[in-house]
Coordinates of N, CA and C in Angstrom, one line a residue:
X79 N -11.2 -16.2 39.0 CA -12.4 -16.2 39.7 C -13.1 -17.5 39.4
X80 N -13.4 -18.2 40.4 CA -14.2 -19.5 40.2 C -15.6 -19.2 40.2
X81 N -16.3 -19.9 39.3 CA -17.8 -19.8 39.2 C -18.4 -21.2 39.4
X82 N -19.5 -21.3 39.9 CA -20.2 -22.6 40.1 C -21.5 -22.6 39.3
X83 N -21.7 -23.7 38.7 CA -23.0 -23.8 37.9 C -23.7 -25.1 38.4
X84 N -25.0 -25.0 38.5 CA -25.8 -26.1 38.9 C -26.4 -26.7 37.6
X85 N -26.0 -28.0 37.4 CA -26.5 -28.7 36.2 C -27.5 -29.8 36.7
X86 N -28.7 -29.7 36.2 CA -29.7 -30.8 36.6 C -29.6 -31.9 35.6
X87 N -29.4 -33.1 36.1 CA -29.4 -34.3 35.3 C -30.8 -34.8 35.2
X88 N -31.1 -35.5 34.1 CA -32.4 -36.0 33.8 C -33.1 -36.8 34.9
X89 N -32.3 -37.4 35.7 CA -33.0 -38.2 36.8 C -33.4 -37.3 38.0
X90 N -33.1 -36.0 37.9 CA -33.6 -35.1 38.9 C -32.4 -34.7 39.9
X91 N -31.3 -35.4 39.8 CA -30.2 -35.1 40.6 C -29.5 -33.9 40.2
X92 N -28.9 -33.2 41.1 CA -28.1 -32.0 40.7 C -26.7 -32.2 40.8
X93 N -25.9 -31.6 40.0 CA -24.5 -31.7 39.9 C -23.9 -30.3 40.0
X94 N -23.0 -30.0 40.8 CA -22.3 -28.7 40.9 C -21.0 -28.8 40.1
X95 N -20.8 -28.0 39.2 CA -19.7 -28.0 38.3 C -18.9 -26.6 38.5
X96 N -17.6 -26.7 38.7 CA -16.8 -25.5 38.9 C -16.2 -25.0 37.6
X97 N -16.2 -23.7 37.4 CA -15.5 -23.2 36.2 C -14.5 -22.1 36.7
X98 N -13.3 -22.1 36.1 CA -12.3 -21.1 36.5 C -12.1 -20.2 35.4
X99 N -12.7 -19.1 35.3 CA -12.5 -18.1 34.3 C -12.9 -18.6 32.9
X100 N -12.2 -18.2 31.9 CA -12.5 -18.6 30.5 C -12.0 -20.0 30.3
X101 N -12.6 -20.6 29.3 CA -12.1 -21.9 28.8 C -10.8 -21.5 28.0
X102 N -10.0 -22.5 27.8 CA -8.7 -22.3 27.1 C -8.8 -21.6 25.8
X103 N -9.8 -22.1 25.0 CA -9.9 -21.5 23.6 C -10.4 -20.0 23.7
X104 N -11.3 -19.8 24.7 CA -11.8 -18.4 24.9 C -10.7 -17.5 25.3
X105 N -9.9 -17.9 26.3 CA -8.8 -17.1 26.8 C -7.8 -16.7 25.7
X106 N -7.4 -17.7 24.9 CA -6.5 -17.4 23.9 C -7.1 -16.6 22.8
X107 N -8.4 -16.7 22.5 CA -9.0 -15.9 21.5 C -9.1 -14.5 22.0
X108 N -9.4 -14.3 23.3 CA -9.5 -13.0 23.9 C -8.2 -12.2 23.8
X109 N -7.0 -12.9 23.9 CA -5.7 -12.3 23.9 C -5.1 -12.3 22.5
X110 N -5.7 -12.9 21.5 CA -5.1 -13.0 20.1 C -5.0 -11.6 19.5
X111 N -3.9 -11.2 19.1 CA -3.6 -9.9 18.5 C -2.4 -10.1 17.6
X112 N -2.4 -9.3 16.6 CA -1.2 -9.3 15.6 C 0.1 -9.0 16.4
X113 N 0.0 -8.2 17.5 CA 1.2 -7.9 18.2 C 1.9 -9.1 18.8
X114 N 1.1 -10.2 19.0 CA 1.7 -11.4 19.5 C 2.6 -12.2 18.5
X115 N 2.3 -11.9 17.2 CA 3.1 -12.6 16.2 C 4.1 -11.8 15.4
X116 N 3.7 -10.5 15.2 CA 4.4 -9.6 14.3 C 5.0 -8.4 15.0
X117 N 6.1 -7.9 14.4 CA 6.7 -6.6 14.7 C 6.2 -5.6 13.8
X118 N 5.9 -6.0 12.5 CA 5.5 -5.1 11.5 C 4.8 -5.8 10.4
X119 N 3.7 -5.2 9.9 CA 3.0 -5.7 8.7 C 2.6 -4.5 7.9
X120 N 2.9 -4.6 6.6 CA 2.4 -3.6 5.6 C 1.8 -4.2 4.5
X121 N 0.6 -3.8 4.1 CA -0.2 -4.4 3.0 C -0.7 -3.2 2.2
X122 N -0.6 -3.4 0.9 CA -1.2 -2.5 -0.1 C -1.8 -3.3 -1.2
X123 N -3.1 -3.2 -1.5 CA -3.7 -3.9 -2.6 C -4.3 -2.8 -3.4
X124 N -3.8 -2.6 -4.6 CA -4.2 -1.4 -5.5 C -5.0 -1.9 -6.6
X125 N -6.2 -1.3 -6.8 CA -7.1 -1.6 -7.9 C -7.2 -0.5 -8.9
X126 N -6.2 0.5 -8.9 CA -6.3 1.6 -9.8 C -6.9 2.8 -9.1
X127 N -8.2 2.8 -9.0 CA -8.9 4.0 -8.4 C -9.2 3.8 -6.9
X128 N -9.1 2.5 -6.5 CA -9.4 2.2 -5.1 C -8.3 1.2 -4.5
X129 N -8.1 1.3 -3.2 CA -7.1 0.4 -2.6 C -7.4 0.1 -1.2
X130 N -6.8 -1.0 -0.7 CA -6.8 -1.4 0.7 C -5.3 -1.2 1.1
X131 N -5.1 -0.5 2.2 CA -3.8 -0.2 2.6 C -3.7 -0.1 4.1
X132 N -2.8 -0.9 4.7 CA -2.6 -0.7 6.2 C -1.2 -0.9 6.6
X133 N -0.8 -0.3 7.7 CA 0.5 -0.4 8.3 C 0.3 -0.7 9.8
X134 N 1.1 -1.7 10.3 CA 1.0 -2.1 11.7 C 2.5 -2.2 12.1
X135 N 2.8 -1.5 13.2 CA 4.2 -1.7 13.7 C 4.3 -1.6 15.2
X136 N 5.0 -2.5 15.8 CA 5.2 -2.5 17.2 C 6.6 -1.8 17.4
X137 N 6.6 -0.7 18.1 CA 7.8 0.1 18.4 C 8.6 -0.6 19.5
X138 N 9.9 -0.2 19.6 CA 10.8 -0.8 20.6 C 10.3 -0.7 22.0
X139 N 9.5 0.4 22.3 CA 8.9 0.6 23.6 C 7.6 -0.2 23.9
X140 N 7.2 -1.0 22.8 CA 6.0 -1.8 23.0 C 4.7 -1.2 22.5
X141 N 4.8 0.1 22.2 CA 3.7 0.8 21.7 C 3.4 0.4 20.2
X142 N 2.1 0.3 19.9 CA 1.7 -0.2 18.6 C 1.2 1.0 17.8
X143 N 1.7 1.2 16.6 CA 1.1 2.2 15.7 C 0.4 1.5 14.5
X144 N -0.8 1.9 14.3 CA -1.6 1.2 13.2 C -2.4 2.3 12.4
X145 N -2.3 2.1 11.1 CA -3.2 2.9 10.2 C -3.8 1.9 9.3
X146 N -5.1 2.2 9.0 CA -5.9 1.3 8.1 C -6.7 2.1 7.3
X147 N -6.7 1.8 5.9 CA -7.6 2.6 5.0 C -8.1 1.6 4.0
X148 N -9.4 1.5 3.8 CA -10.1 0.7 2.9 C -11.0 1.6 2.1
X149 N -10.7 1.9 0.8 CA -11.5 2.7 0.0 C -12.8 2.1 -0.4
X150 N -12.9 0.8 -0.3 CA -14.1 0.1 -0.7 C -15.2 0.3 0.4
X151 N -14.8 0.3 1.6 CA -15.7 0.4 2.7 C -15.7 1.9 3.3
X152 N -14.8 2.7 2.7 CA -14.6 4.1 3.2 C -14.2 4.1 4.6
X153 N -13.4 3.2 5.1 CA -12.8 3.2 6.4 C -11.4 3.7 6.4
X154 N -11.2 4.7 7.2 CA -9.9 5.3 7.4 C -9.7 5.4 8.9
X155 N -8.9 4.5 9.5 CA -8.8 4.3 10.9 C -7.4 4.4 11.4
X156 N -7.3 4.7 12.7 CA -6.0 4.7 13.5 C -6.3 4.1 14.8
X157 N -5.2 3.8 15.5 CA -5.4 3.3 16.9 C -6.1 2.0 17.0
X158 N -6.9 1.9 18.1 CA -7.6 0.7 18.5 C -8.5 0.2 17.4
X159 N -9.2 1.1 16.7 CA -10.1 0.6 15.6 C -9.4 0.1 14.5
X160 N -8.2 0.7 14.1 CA -7.4 0.1 13.1 C -6.8 -1.2 13.5
X161 N -6.4 -1.3 14.8 CA -5.8 -2.6 15.3 C -6.8 -3.7 15.1
X162 N -8.1 -3.4 15.4 CA -9.1 -4.5 15.2 C -9.3 -4.9 13.8
X163 N -9.1 -4.0 12.8 CA -9.1 -4.4 11.4 C -7.9 -5.2 11.0
X164 N -6.8 -4.9 11.5 CA -5.6 -5.7 11.2 C -5.7 -7.0 11.8
X165 N -6.2 -7.1 13.1 CA -6.3 -8.3 13.8 C -7.2 -9.3 13.1
X166 N -8.2 -8.8 12.3 CA -9.1 -9.7 11.5 C -8.2 -10.7 10.7
X167 N -7.1 -10.1 10.1 CA -6.3 -10.9 9.2 C -5.1 -11.6 9.9
X168 N -4.6 -10.9 10.9 CA -3.3 -11.4 11.4 C -3.2 -11.7 12.8
X169 N -4.2 -11.7 13.6 CA -4.2 -12.1 15.0 C -3.7 -13.5 15.2
X170 N -4.2 -14.4 14.3 CA -3.8 -15.8 14.5 C -3.3 -16.4 13.2
X171 N -3.0 -15.6 12.2 CA -2.5 -16.1 10.9 C -1.0 -15.9 10.8
X172 N -0.2 -16.9 10.8 CA 1.2 -16.8 10.8 C 1.6 -17.1 9.3
X173 N 2.4 -16.1 8.7 CA 2.7 -16.2 7.3 C 3.9 -17.1 7.1
X174 N 4.6 -17.5 8.1 CA 5.8 -18.4 8.0 C 5.4 -19.7 7.3
X175 N 6.1 -20.0 6.2 CA 5.8 -21.3 5.5 C 4.7 -21.2 4.5
X176 N 4.0 -20.0 4.4 CA 2.9 -19.8 3.5 C 3.5 -19.3 2.1
X177 N 2.8 -19.7 1.1 CA 3.2 -19.2 -0.3 C 2.6 -17.8 -0.5
X178 N 3.1 -17.1 -1.5 CA 2.5 -15.8 -1.9 C 1.0 -16.0 -2.1
X179 N 0.7 -17.0 -2.9 CA -0.7 -17.2 -3.2 C -1.6 -17.4 -2.0
X180 N -1.1 -18.2 -1.0 CA -1.9 -18.4 0.2 C -2.1 -17.1 1.0
X181 N -1.0 -16.3 1.1 CA -1.1 -15.0 1.8 C -2.1 -14.0 1.1
X182 N -1.9 -13.9 -0.2 CA -2.8 -13.1 -1.0 C -4.2 -13.5 -0.8
X183 N -4.5 -14.8 -1.0 CA -5.9 -15.3 -0.9 C -6.5 -15.0 0.5
X184 N -5.6 -15.2 1.5 CA -6.1 -15.0 2.9 C -6.5 -13.5 3.1
X185 N -5.7 -12.6 2.6 CA -6.0 -11.1 2.8 C -7.3 -10.8 1.9
X186 N -7.3 -11.2 0.7 CA -8.4 -10.9 -0.2 C -9.7 -11.5 0.4
X187 N -9.7 -12.7 0.9 CA -10.9 -13.3 1.6 C -11.3 -12.5 2.8
X188 N -10.3 -12.2 3.7 CA -10.6 -11.5 4.9 C -11.3 -10.2 4.7
X189 N -10.8 -9.5 3.7 CA -11.4 -8.1 3.5 C -12.4 -8.1 2.3
X190 N -12.8 -9.3 1.8 CA -13.8 -9.4 0.8 C -13.4 -8.6 -0.5
X191 N -12.2 -8.8 -1.0 CA -11.7 -8.1 -2.1 C -11.6 -9.0 -3.4
X192 N -11.7 -8.4 -4.5 CA -11.6 -9.1 -5.8 C -10.1 -9.5 -6.1
X193 N -10.0 -10.5 -6.9 CA -8.7 -11.0 -7.3 C -8.2 -10.2 -8.5
X194 N -8.9 -9.2 -8.9 CA -8.5 -8.3 -10.1 C -7.7 -7.1 -9.7
X195 N -6.8 -7.2 -8.7 CA -6.0 -6.1 -8.3 C -4.9 -5.9 -9.4
X196 N -4.4 -4.6 -9.4 CA -3.3 -4.3 -10.3 C -1.9 -4.5 -9.6
X197 N -1.9 -4.2 -8.3 CA -0.6 -4.4 -7.6 C -0.9 -4.8 -6.2
X198 N -0.1 -5.8 -5.7 CA -0.2 -6.3 -4.3 C 1.1 -6.3 -3.7
X199 N 1.3 -5.4 -2.7 CA 2.6 -5.3 -1.9 C 2.3 -5.9 -0.5
X200 N 3.3 -6.7 -0.1 CA 3.2 -7.3 1.2 C 4.5 -7.3 1.9
X201 N 4.6 -6.9 3.2 CA 5.8 -7.1 4.0 C 5.4 -7.4 5.4
X202 N 6.1 -8.4 6.0 CA 5.8 -8.7 7.4 C 7.1 -9.0 8.0
X203 N 7.3 -8.5 9.2 CA 8.5 -8.9 10.1 C 7.9 -9.5 11.3
X204 N 8.2 -10.8 11.5 CA 7.7 -11.5 12.6 C 8.5 -11.3 13.9
X205 N 7.9 -11.7 15.0 CA 8.6 -11.5 16.3 C 10.0 -12.3 16.4
X206 N 10.1 -13.4 15.6 CA 11.3 -14.1 15.6 C 12.3 -13.5 14.5
X207 N 12.0 -12.3 14.1 CA 12.8 -11.5 13.1 C 12.8 -12.1 11.7
X208 N 12.0 -13.1 11.4 CA 11.9 -13.6 10.0 C 11.1 -12.5 9.3
X209 N 11.5 -12.4 8.0 CA 10.8 -11.4 7.1 C 10.2 -12.1 5.9
X210 N 9.0 -11.7 5.6 CA 8.3 -12.2 4.4 C 7.9 -10.9 3.6
X211 N 8.3 -10.8 2.4 CA 8.0 -9.7 1.6 C 7.9 -10.1 0.1
X212 N 6.9 -9.5 -0.6 CA 6.8 -9.7 -2.0 C 6.0 -8.6 -2.6
X213 N 6.1 -8.4 -3.9 CA 5.3 -7.5 -4.7 C 4.8 -8.2 -6.0
X214 N 3.6 -8.0 -6.3 CA 3.0 -8.6 -7.5 C 2.4 -7.5 -8.3
X215 N 2.8 -7.4 -9.5 CA 2.3 -6.3 -10.5 C 1.7 -7.1 -11.6
X216 N 0.5 -6.5 -12.1 CA -0.2 -7.1 -13.2 C -0.3 -6.2 -14.3

């Protein structure tokens, strides 16, 4: 859908500018979702009495199953709401070529968690079938 905007220039002249839908960055941001990069993501950050845990999986029929639980914020979500939480960390973040430390720091920062975890489990399977997985115990 084309939209027209009238922009008045300082000299009093008017300029008509055409816009076609979203700008490129807005369009890509609107479509950004973990489903575009990943087939599966599983994260568990255990602090003893509390943890952050989520699972995201794209089934062979394209349906997405997501569960998200954050004991710190008392969020226990499924479906679209859970998808939005996972997308906070993974809609545009590609783990390929990242170190364990970079991935851990990204997740901790995204969900505002302490670095004092007892166990950190991570597994991701990307659309290109690459797999990144690790476990850190302290």
